[in-house]
XYZ file of C-alpha atoms in Angstrom:
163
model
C 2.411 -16.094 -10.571
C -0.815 -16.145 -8.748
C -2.200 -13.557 -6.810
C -5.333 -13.609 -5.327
C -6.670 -10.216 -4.349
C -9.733 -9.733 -1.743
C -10.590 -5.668 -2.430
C -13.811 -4.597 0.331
C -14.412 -1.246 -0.234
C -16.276 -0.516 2.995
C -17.157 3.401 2.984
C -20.147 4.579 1.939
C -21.168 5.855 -1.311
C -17.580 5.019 -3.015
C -16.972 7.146 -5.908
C -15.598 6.658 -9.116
C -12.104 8.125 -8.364
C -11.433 4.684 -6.181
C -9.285 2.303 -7.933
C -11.175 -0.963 -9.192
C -10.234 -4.742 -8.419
C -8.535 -4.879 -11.708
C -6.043 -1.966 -11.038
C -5.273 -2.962 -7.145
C -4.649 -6.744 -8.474
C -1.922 -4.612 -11.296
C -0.042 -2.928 -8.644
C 0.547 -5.821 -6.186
C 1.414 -7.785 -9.002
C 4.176 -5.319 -10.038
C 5.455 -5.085 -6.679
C 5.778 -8.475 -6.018
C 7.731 -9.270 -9.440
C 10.287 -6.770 -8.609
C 10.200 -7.293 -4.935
C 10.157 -10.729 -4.579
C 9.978 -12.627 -8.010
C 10.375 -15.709 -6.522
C 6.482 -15.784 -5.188
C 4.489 -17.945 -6.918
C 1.857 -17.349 -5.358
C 0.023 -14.699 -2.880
C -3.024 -13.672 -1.180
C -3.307 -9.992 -0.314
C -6.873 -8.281 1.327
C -6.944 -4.485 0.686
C -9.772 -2.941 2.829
C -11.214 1.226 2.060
C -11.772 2.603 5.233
C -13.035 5.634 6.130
C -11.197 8.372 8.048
C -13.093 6.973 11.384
C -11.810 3.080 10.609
C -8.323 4.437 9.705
C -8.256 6.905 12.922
C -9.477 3.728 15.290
C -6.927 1.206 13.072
C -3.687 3.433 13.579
C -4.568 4.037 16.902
C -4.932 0.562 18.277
C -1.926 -0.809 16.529
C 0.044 2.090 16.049
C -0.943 4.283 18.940
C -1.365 7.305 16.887
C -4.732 8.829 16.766
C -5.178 10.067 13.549
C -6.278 8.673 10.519
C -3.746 7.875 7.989
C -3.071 6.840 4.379
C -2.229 2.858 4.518
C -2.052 0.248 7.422
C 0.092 -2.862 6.680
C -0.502 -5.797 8.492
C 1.734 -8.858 7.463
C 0.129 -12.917 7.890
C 3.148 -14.643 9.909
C 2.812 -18.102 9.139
C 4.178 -20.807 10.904
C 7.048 -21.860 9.402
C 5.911 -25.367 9.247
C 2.577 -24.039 7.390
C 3.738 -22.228 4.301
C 0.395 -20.109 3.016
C 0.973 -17.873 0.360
C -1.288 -15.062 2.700
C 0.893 -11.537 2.617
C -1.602 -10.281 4.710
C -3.230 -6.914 4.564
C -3.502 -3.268 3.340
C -6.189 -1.058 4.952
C -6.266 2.059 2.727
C -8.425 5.125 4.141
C -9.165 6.311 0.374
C -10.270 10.251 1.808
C -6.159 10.409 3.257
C -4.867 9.455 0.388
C -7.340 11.977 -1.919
C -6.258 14.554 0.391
C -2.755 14.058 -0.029
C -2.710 13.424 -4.009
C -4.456 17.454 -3.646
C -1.823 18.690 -1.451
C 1.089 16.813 -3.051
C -0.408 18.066 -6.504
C -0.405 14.267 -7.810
C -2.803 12.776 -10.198
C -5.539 11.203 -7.194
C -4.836 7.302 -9.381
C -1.222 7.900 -9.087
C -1.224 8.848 -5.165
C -3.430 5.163 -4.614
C -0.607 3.344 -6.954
C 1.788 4.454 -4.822
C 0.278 3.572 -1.642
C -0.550 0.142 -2.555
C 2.714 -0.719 -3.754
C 4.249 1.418 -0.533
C 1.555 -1.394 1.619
C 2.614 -4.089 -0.265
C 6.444 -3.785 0.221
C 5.412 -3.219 3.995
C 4.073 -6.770 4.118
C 6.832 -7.925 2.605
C 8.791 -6.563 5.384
C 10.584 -3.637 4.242
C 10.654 -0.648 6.546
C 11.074 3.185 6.554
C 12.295 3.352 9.855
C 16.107 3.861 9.539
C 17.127 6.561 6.556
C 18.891 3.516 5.001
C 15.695 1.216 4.860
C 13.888 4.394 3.890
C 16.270 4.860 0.771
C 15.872 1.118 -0.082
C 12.308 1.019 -0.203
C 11.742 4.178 -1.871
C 14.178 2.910 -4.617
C 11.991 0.078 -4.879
C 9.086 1.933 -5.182
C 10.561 4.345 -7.430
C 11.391 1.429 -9.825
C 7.943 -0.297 -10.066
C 6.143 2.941 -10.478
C 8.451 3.234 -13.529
C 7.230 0.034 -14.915
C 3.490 1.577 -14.531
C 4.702 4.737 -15.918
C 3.989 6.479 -13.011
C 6.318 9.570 -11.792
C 8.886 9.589 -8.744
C 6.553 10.387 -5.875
C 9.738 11.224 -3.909
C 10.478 14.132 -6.706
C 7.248 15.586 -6.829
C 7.187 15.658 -2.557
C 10.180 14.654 -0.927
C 9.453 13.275 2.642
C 11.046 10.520 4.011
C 8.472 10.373 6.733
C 5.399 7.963 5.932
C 2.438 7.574 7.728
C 1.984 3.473 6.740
């Protein structure tokens, strides 16, 4: 499997609690092999906005004016032109530090879990309905296992997501 990762970190001053290329590249991997082991390849960007970029982001697209943890936007191909492009994640990394605090998470753990929560959004899976919600948390649940990472669900149970 080949995945090819573009990671623009695009706030200034980044710190050292931001995950590096290495780690993002991990997690997508991990999702797609449980997700949809049958990609070969894939091309995923994952932007770090600030709260600003996220605010403006989730606004136009989403019409909801607040900044928030991770944007999702999927490449639709043409059928006739299969690219391996997923598409991509826009991550505003002070939400999701503010959350790992309030959710009393390890900060690395919180950004796991919202790249893999992204990355199963491009691949179309949805929280909308409480049954897609269960699905995809599942899923979630599952490849945070195989990166030794807790239930998020069990340490904060909301089915509502901001992505």
């Amino acid at each position: 499997m080949a995945i090819e990762v573009d990671y623009q970190v695009t706030i200034p001053d980044p710190d050292s609690r931001l995950p590096d290329a290495d780690q993002i590249h991990r997690w997508i991997t991990a999702a797609l092999a449980l997700a949809r082991p049958e990609q070969d390849d894939a091309e995923v960007t994952v932007r770090v906005v600030s709260k600003e970029e996220g605010q403006q982001l989730n606004s136009d697209y989403r019409d909801r004016d607040y900044p928030t943890n991770v944007l999702s936007f999927p490449f639709e191909a043409p059928v006739e032109l299969p690219l391996p492009l997923l598409g991509d994640l826009v991550i505003c990394a002070e939400v999701v530090e503010e959350e790992a605090k309030q959710q009393h998470k390890a900060v690395i753990d919180h950004w796991t879990h919202m790249v893999i929560h992204g990355t199963l959004h491009l691949l179309g899976y949805d929280h909308i309905q409480d049954d897609e919600a269960e699905a995809m948390e599942q899923l979630e649940r599952q490849i945070l296992a195989k990166l030794n990472i807790a239930d998020p669900y069990q340490v904060f149970t909301n089915t509502e997501h901001n992505a």
